[in-house]
XYZ file of C-alpha atoms in Angstrom:
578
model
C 9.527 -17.979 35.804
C 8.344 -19.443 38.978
C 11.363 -20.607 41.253
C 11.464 -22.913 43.706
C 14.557 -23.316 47.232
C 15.970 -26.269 48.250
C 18.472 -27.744 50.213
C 21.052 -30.643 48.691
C 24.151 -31.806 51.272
C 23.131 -28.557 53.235
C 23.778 -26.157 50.051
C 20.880 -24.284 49.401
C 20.183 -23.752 46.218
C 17.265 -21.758 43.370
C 16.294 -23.334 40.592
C 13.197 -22.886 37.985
C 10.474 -25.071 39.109
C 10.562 -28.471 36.726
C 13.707 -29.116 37.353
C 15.078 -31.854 38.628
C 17.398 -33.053 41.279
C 20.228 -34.228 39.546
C 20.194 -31.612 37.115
C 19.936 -28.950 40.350
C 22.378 -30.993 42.005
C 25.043 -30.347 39.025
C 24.461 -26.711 39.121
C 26.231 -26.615 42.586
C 29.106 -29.104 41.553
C 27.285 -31.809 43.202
C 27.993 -35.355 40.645
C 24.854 -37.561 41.472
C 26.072 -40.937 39.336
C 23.565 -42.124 36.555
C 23.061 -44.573 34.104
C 19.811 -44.654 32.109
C 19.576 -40.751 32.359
C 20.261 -38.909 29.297
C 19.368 -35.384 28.989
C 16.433 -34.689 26.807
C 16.536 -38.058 25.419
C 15.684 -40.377 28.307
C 13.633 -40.574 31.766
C 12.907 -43.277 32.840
C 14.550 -44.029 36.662
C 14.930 -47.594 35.124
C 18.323 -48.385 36.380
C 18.122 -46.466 40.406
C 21.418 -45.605 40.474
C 20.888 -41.837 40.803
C 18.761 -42.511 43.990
C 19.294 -39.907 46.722
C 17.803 -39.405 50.082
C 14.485 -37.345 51.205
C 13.269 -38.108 54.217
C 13.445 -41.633 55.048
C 12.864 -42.721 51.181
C 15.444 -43.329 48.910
C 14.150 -41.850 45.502
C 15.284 -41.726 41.696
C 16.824 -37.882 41.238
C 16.593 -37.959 37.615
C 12.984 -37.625 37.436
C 12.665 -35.934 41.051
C 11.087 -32.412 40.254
C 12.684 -29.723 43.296
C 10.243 -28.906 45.437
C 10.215 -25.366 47.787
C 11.977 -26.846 51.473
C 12.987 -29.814 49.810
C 15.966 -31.546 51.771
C 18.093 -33.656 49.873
C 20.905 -35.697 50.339
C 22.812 -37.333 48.154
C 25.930 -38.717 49.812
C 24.694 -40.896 53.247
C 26.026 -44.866 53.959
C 22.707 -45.612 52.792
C 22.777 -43.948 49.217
C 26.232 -45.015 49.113
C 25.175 -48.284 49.132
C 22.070 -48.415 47.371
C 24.192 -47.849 44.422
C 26.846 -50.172 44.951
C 24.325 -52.435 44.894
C 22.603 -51.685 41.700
C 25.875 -51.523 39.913
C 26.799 -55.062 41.550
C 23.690 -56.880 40.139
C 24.544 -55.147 36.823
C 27.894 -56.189 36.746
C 27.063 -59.779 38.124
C 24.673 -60.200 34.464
C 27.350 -58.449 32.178
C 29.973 -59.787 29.991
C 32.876 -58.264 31.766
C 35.933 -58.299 28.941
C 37.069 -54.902 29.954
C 39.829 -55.335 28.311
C 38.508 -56.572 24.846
C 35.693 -54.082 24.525
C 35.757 -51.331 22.496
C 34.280 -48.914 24.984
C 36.972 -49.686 27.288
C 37.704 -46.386 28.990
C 34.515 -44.748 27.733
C 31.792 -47.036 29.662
C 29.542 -45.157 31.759
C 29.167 -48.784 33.454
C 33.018 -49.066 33.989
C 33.606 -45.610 35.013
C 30.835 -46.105 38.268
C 32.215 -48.845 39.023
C 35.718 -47.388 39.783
C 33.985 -44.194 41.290
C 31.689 -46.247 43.594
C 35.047 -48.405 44.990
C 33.885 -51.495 43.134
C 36.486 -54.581 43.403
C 34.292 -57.663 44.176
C 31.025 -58.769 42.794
C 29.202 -60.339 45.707
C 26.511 -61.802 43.846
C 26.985 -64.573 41.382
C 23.988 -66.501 39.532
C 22.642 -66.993 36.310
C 23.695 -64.972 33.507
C 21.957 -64.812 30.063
C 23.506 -65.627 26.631
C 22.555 -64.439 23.531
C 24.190 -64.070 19.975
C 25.316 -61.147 18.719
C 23.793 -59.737 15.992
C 26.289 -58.565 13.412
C 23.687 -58.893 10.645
C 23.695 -55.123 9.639
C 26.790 -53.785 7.595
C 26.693 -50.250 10.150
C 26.516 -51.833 13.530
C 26.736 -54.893 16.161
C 24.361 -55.834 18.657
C 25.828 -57.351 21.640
C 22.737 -58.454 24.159
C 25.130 -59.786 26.916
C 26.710 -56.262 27.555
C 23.198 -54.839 27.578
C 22.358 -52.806 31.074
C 18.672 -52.438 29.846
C 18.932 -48.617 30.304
C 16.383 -48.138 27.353
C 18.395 -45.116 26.297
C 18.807 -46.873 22.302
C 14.614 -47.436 22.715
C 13.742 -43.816 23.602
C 16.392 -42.748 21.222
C 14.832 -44.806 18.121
C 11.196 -44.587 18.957
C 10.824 -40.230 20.741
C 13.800 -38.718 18.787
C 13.729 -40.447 15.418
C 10.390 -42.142 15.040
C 11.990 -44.973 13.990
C 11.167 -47.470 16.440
C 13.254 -50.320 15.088
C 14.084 -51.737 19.082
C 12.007 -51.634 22.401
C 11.748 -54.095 25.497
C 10.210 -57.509 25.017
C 9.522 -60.508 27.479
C 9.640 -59.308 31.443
C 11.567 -60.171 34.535
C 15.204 -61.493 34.368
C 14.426 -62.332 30.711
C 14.039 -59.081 29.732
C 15.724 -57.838 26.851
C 16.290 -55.509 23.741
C 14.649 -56.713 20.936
C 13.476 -55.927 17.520
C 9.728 -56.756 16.017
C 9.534 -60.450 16.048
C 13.388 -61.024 17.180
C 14.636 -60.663 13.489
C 18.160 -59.201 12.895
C 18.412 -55.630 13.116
C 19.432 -55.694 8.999
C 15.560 -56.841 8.721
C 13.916 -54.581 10.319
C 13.196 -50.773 10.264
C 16.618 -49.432 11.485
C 17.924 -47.338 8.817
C 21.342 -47.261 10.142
C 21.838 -44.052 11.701
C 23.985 -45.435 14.971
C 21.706 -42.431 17.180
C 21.035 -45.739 19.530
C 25.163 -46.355 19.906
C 25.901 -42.789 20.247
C 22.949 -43.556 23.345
C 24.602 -46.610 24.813
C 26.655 -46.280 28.066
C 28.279 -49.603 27.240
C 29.190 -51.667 24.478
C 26.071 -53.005 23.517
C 25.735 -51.250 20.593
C 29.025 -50.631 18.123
C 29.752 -49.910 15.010
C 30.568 -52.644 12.473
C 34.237 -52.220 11.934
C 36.061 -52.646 8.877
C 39.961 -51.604 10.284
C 41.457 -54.951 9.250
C 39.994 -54.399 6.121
C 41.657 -50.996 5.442
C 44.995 -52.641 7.040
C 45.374 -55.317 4.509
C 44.588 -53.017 1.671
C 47.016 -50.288 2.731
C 49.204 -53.702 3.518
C 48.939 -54.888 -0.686
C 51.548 -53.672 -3.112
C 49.201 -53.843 -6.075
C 46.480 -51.829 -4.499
C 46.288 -48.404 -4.865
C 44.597 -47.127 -1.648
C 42.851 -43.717 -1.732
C 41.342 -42.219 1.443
C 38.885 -39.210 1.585
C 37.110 -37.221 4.729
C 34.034 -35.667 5.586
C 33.959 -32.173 7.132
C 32.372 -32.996 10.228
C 35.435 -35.223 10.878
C 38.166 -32.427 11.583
C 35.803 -31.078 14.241
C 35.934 -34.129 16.007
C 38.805 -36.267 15.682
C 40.703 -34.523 18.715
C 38.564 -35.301 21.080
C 39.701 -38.919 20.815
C 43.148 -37.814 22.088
C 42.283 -35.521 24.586
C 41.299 -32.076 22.719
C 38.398 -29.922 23.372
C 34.803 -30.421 22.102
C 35.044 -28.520 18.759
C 38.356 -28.767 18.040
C 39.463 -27.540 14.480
C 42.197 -30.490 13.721
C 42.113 -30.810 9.678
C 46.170 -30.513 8.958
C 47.117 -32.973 11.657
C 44.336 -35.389 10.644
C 45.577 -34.872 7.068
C 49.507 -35.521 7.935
C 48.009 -38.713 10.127
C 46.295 -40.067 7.130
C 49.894 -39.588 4.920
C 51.580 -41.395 7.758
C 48.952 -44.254 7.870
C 50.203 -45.469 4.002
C 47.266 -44.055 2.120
C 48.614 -43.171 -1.286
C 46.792 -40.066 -1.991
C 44.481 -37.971 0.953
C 41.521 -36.156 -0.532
C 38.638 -33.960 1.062
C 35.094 -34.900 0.677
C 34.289 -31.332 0.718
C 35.269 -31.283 -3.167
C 32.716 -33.545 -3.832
C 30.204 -31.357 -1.687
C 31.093 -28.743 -4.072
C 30.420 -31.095 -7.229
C 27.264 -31.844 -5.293
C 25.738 -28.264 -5.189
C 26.778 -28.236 -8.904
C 24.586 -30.984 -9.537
C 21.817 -30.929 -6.975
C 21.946 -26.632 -7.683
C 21.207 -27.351 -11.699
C 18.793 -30.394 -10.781
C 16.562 -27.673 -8.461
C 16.698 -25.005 -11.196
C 15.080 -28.063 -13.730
C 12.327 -28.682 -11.568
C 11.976 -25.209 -10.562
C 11.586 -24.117 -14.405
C 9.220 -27.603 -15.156
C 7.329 -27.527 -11.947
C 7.495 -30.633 -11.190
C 9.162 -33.313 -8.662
C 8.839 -30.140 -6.442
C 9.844 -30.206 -3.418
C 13.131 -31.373 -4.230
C 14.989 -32.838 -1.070
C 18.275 -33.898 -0.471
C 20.184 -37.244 -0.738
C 23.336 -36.460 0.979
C 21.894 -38.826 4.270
C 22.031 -42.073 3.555
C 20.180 -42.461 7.117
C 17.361 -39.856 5.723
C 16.943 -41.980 2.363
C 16.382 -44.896 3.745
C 13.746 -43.493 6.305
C 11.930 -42.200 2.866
C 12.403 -45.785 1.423
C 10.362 -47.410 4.352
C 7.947 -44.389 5.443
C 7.211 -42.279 2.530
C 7.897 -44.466 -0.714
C 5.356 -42.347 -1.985
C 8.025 -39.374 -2.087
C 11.183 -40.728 -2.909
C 10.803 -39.239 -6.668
C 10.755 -36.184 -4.932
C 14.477 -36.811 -3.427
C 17.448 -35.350 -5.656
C 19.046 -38.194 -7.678
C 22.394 -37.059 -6.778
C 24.637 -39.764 -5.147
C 25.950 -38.417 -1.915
C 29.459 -36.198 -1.644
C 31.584 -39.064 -0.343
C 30.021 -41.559 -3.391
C 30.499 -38.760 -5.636
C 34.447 -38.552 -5.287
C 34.932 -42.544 -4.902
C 33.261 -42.381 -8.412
C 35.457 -40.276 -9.713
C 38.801 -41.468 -8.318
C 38.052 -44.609 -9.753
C 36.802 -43.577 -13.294
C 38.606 -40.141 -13.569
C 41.280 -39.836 -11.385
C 43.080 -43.302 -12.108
C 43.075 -42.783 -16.161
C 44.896 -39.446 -15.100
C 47.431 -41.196 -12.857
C 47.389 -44.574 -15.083
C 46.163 -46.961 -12.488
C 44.063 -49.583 -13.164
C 40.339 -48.893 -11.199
C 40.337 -52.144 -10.543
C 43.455 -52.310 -8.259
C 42.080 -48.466 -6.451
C 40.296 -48.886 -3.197
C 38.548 -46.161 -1.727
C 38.167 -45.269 1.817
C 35.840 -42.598 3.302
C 36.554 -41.386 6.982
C 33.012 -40.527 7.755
C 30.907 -39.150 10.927
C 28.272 -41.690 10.247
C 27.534 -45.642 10.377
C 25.125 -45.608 8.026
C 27.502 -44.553 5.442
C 28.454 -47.970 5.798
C 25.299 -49.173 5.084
C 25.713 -46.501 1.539
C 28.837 -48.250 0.784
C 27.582 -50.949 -0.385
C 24.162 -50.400 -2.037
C 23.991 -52.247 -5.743
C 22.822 -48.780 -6.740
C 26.173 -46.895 -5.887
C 28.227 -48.693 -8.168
C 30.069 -48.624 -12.019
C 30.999 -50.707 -14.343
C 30.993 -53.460 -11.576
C 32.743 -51.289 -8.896
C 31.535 -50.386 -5.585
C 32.105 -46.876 -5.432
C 33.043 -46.538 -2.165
C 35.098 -50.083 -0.879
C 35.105 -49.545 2.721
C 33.587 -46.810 5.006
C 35.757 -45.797 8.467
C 33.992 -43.730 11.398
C 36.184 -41.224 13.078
C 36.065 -43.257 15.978
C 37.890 -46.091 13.768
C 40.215 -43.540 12.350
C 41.453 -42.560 15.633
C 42.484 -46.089 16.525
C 44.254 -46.716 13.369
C 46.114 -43.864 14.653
C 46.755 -45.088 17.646
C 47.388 -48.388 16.208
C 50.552 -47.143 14.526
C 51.575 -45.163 17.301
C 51.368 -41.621 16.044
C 51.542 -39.054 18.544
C 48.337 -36.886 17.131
C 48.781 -33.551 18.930
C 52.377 -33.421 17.775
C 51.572 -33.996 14.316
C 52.485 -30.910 11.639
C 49.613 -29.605 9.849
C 49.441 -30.743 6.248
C 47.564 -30.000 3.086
C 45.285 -32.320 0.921
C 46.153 -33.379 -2.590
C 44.748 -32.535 -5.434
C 42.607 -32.145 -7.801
C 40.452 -33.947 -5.722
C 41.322 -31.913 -1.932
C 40.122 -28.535 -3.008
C 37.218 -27.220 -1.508
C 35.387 -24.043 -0.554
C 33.455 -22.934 2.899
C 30.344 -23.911 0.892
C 31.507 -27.501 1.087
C 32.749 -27.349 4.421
C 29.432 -26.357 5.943
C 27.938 -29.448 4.484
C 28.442 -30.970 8.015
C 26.114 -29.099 10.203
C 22.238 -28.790 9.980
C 21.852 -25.679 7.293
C 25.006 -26.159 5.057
C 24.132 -28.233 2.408
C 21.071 -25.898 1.891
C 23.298 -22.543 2.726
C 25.732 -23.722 0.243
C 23.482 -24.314 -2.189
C 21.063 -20.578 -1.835
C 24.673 -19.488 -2.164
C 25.538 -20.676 -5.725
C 21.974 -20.542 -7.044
C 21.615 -17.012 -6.451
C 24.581 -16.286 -8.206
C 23.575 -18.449 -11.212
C 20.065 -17.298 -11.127
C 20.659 -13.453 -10.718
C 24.126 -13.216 -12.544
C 25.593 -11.193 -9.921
C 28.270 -12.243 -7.246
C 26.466 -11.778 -3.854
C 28.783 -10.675 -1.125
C 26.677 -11.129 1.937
C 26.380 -14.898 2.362
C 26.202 -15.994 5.128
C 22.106 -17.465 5.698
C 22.093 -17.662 9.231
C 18.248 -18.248 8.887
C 19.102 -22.068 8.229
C 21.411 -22.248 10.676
C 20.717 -23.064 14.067
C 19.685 -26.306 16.012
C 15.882 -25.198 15.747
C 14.326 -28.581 15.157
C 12.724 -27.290 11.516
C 13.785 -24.319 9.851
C 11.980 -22.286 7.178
C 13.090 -19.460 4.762
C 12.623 -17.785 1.886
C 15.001 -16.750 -1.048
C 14.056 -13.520 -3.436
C 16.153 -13.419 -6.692
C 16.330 -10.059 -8.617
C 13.582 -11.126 -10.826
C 10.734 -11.425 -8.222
C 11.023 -14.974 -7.621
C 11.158 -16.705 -4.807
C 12.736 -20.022 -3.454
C 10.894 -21.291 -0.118
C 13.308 -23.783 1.576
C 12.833 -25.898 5.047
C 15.726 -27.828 6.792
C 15.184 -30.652 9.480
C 17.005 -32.293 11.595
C 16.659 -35.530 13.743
C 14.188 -38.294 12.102
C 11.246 -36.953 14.288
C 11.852 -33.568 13.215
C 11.757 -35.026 9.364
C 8.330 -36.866 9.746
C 6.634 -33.742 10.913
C 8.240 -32.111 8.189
C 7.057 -34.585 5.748
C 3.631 -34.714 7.239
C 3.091 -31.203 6.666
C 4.305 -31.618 2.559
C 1.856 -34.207 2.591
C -1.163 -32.757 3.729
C -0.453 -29.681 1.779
C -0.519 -27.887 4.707
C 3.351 -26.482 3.840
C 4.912 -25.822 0.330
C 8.106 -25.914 -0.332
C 10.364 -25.854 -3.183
C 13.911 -27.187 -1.724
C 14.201 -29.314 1.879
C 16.929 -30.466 3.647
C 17.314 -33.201 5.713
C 19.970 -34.256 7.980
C 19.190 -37.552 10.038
C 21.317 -37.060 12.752
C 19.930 -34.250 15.488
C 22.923 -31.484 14.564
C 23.607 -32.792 11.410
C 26.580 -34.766 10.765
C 28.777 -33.197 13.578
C 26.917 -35.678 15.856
C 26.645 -38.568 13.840
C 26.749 -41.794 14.934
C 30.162 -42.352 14.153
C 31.872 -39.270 15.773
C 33.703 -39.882 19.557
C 31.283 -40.768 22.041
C 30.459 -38.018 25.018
C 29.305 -39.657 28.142
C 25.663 -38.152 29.373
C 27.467 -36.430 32.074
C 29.509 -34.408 30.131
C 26.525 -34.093 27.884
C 24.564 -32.665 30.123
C 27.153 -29.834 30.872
C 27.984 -28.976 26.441
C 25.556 -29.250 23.828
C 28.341 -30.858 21.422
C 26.407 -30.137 18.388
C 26.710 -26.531 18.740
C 30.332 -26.499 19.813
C 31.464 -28.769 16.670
C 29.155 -26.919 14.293
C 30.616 -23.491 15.272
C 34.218 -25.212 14.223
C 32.949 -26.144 10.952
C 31.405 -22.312 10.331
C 35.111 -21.123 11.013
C 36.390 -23.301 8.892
C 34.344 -21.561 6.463
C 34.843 -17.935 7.009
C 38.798 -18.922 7.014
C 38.204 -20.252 3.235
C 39.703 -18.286 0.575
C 36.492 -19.297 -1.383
C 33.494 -19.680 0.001
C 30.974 -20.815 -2.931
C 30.868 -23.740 -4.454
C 31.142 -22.724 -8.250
C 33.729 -20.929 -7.922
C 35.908 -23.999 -6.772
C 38.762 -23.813 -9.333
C 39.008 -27.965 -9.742
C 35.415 -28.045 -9.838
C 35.393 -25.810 -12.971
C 38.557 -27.651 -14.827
C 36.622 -31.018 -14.086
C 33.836 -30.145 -15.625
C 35.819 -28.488 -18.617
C 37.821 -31.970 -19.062
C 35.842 -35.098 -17.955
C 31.859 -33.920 -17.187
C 31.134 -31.622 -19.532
C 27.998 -29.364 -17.694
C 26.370 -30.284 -14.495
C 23.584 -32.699 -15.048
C 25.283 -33.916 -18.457
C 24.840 -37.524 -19.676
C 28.466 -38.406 -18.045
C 27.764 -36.426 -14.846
C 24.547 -38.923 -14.553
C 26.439 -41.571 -15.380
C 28.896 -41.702 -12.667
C 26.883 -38.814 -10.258
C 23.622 -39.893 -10.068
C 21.549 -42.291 -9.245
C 18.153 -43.770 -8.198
C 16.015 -45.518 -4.443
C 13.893 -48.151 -3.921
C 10.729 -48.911 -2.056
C 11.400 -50.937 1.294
C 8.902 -52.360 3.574
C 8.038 -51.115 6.589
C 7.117 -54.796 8.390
């Protein structure tokens, strides 16, 4: 690798050539300030406040390749000032309620301000007004907080091939905007919140439904049931001050209790009960040959990016209702004959990583006997300020278990939130089934890994094999599906996740700033959390869940039965793409 020397405040420094100031900059402990920089995501120099001195010029380090004798400086009255000014004129078009917004304390925006000395706007002049745009049930648009960074556009369009948003008119009227200026609920977006995980500001947020959740928990005659994802636990301490990664399922578990909620389950059953189903739906096809490849419908985010770009395939996707619809099904049509509640009085709450689950929620297609499965959807970010709503301590909380029958799970369920584990969980219990035995070894690191599309192959006893394929990140998926398409690849089981990571990093986990992002790749930190989660599980595959047997023995019957479709299954629809 060819390296190149340079100079930055009089620190010399070596660095492979390609690289670019700021990130050469941060190697040595030097912070250059940014804004519409975000590592591997977004290049544009749009927004100059990373602008550093060479020469006489005063030049965007972002995109500012090192260069052999380079002198840089980054810290002179007139860089100093250069960005003062940029943030200034910012500031001077933004709808300053500090106070009000929920990125209050984690604006990239707000934070340069106080690190560039910023007190007094001297420039004051016209400012734009727009609406916001609450028209989609996963997230809010707010236009007059919007620093036109473009981070949400080259999230959307380069890393999930959406392209819902991009720039439209030019000058001082230029804006965010969607095809035609319809609401974001129109259009493309398939609710996957990668463009608010993007946003320095506020711009983009999810839709929030805590006052919703407060008044139910608030009603005597409801009966309010809360469940969580995995990718949760490995999260939800970062909003009050823990590490990237850290393992916090008791204490979110004992917060929950304390919150009102009168029973706390774990999704992770249901992602057991989904490998049941989804396991016994592969070996059908399998056995028919047809349908084939089968791919997964735990994403709501991936579904609806099949309903709008390849309608043509969505026979092909499993018909099995995600984990977190799974278990609102049940607790309303199992679980409150059992406790003699009427369904109609339960509400269900999911604590999930992801906004589009909020989107899920409330789908006419995820429903029973006139009952939403799933009444309201919470990120973790919204679960962390219900907790600090009620003014629980977090970190001093005891570590508490989940009830049952609907809280036991296995590692095979827990891995369900990083790229790999729904389809690790599943080569896990179809082997078994398939070869009769009880495989030790278990652990398919083969799917795991951030590698944008992984391949591999399972070989059962009798000679058969199962070729599998897991993406993640929407642009990773279309290349995937082109390749299915043109024939090119065959496959027999695919997994998608739409989130890059999975659902450790989905859009509604705790927001890390591009600087710290640039330092921790937070999807590998959180998934390693979620594989030690597993190997601390006294079970690790999915049929061998002990609730998961007794439900079937009671209520289902036999994975894939005519009640297991009933409440378990269901089917997609066709939506345009204009």
């Amino acid at each position: 690798m060819e390296m190149v020397k340079l100079t930055i405040d009089g620190i010399e420094v070596e660095v492979p050539r390609g690289t670019t100031v700021i990130e050469a900059a941060r190697q040595i402990g030097i912070n250059i300030p940014s804004l519409c920089y975000l590592k591997g995501v977004s290049h544009t120099s749009s927004c100059r406040v990373c602008v550093v001195e060479v020469g006489p010029r005063l030049i965007a380090s972002c995109t500012l390749p090192c260069e052999n004798g380079m002198e840089v400086k980054t810290n002179t009255p007139k860089v100093r000032e250069a960005r003062r000014t940029v943030v200034e004129l910012l500031l001077s078009n933004h709808k300053r309620e500090c106070t009000s917004c929920n990125r209050s304390e984690n604006c990239e925006l707000q934070t340069l301000a106080k690190e560039l000395n910023i007190r007094d706007l001297r420039f004051e002049g016209e400012r734009i007004s727009y609406e916001i745009d609450n028209s989609s049930p996963s997230l809010v648009r707010d236009q007059e907080k919007c620093v036109l960074c473009g981070r949400c556009i080259n999230t959307c369009k380069n890393v999930q091939t959406v392209g819902a948003i991009d720039f439209s008119r030019r000058g001082f009227n230029t804006r965010v905007s969607t095809a035609l200026d319809k609401n974001i609920a129109d259009t493309v977006c398939i609710n996957c919140g990668q463009c608010i995980m993007a946003c320095p500001v506020g711009a983009l947020t999810e839709k929030e439904n805590i006052k919703d959740v407060w008044n139910a928990l608030a009603d005597p005659e409801k009966f309010v049931v809360v469940q969580t994802a995995p990718a949760v636990r490995v999260a939800l301490g970062e909003e009050f001050g823990m590490p990237i990664g850290t393992r916090v399922t008791g204490k979110m578990v004992a917060a929950l209790r304390r919150l009102g909620f009168d029973k706390v389950f774990d999704t992770d059953f249901a992602a057991d009960l989904t490998i049941m189903e989804e396991g016994t739906e592969l070996l059908t096809r399998l056995e028919k040959g047809e349908r084939l490849p089968l791919m997964t419908s735990c994403c709501p985010g991936w579904v609806k990016f099949v309903e709008h770009f390849y309608p043509e395939l969505i026979d092909n996707l499993s018909t099995c209702k995600s984990p977190h619809e799974m278990e609102g099904a049940l607790i309303k049509h199992y679980l409150a004959e059992k406790l003699g509640v009427d369904k109609k009085n339960v509400v269900v709450v999911s604590i999930m990583p992801c906004v589009a689950k909020k989107f899920e929620g409330q789908r006419e297609e995820l429903s029973n006997a006139n009952l939403q499965d799933v009444d309201y959807v919470l990120t973790t970010r919204e679960l962390a300020q219900m907790i600090k709503e009620a003014g629980i301590d977090f970190t001093k909380l005891p570590d508490e278990e989940f009830d049952n029958p609907l809280g036991e799970s296995t590692g095979a369920g827990v891995i369900f939130g990083a790229t790999g584990g729904v389809m690790e969980a599943a080569l896990r219990t179809v082997y078994d089934l398939l070869s009769g035995q009880d495989l030790e070894s278990i652990d398919y690191v083969q799917v795991r890994g951030t590698t944008g599309i992984k391949e591999a192959e399972l070989t059962l006893p009798n000679g058969k094999t199962i070729r599998t394929a897991v993406a993640h990140g929407l642009g990773n998926a279309r290349q995937l599906m082109e390749l299915v398409k043109s024939g090119e690849k065959h496959y027999d089981f695919i997994e998608v996740m739409a989130c890059p990571g999975g659902c450790v990093t989905g859009g509604g986990q705790p927001i890390v700033d591009s600087r710290t992002q640039a330092c921790i790749d937070v999807k590998v930190e959180r998934a390693k959390a979620i594989y030690d989660e597993d190997k601390d599980m006294p079970i690790r595959k999915s049929h061998k869940n002990p609730y998961i047997i007794r439900l079937y023995e009671e209520f289902l019957g036999k994975p894939n039965s005519h009640k297991a479709h009933e409440l378990l299954h269901t089917h997609y629809v066709k939506r345009d793409r204009f």
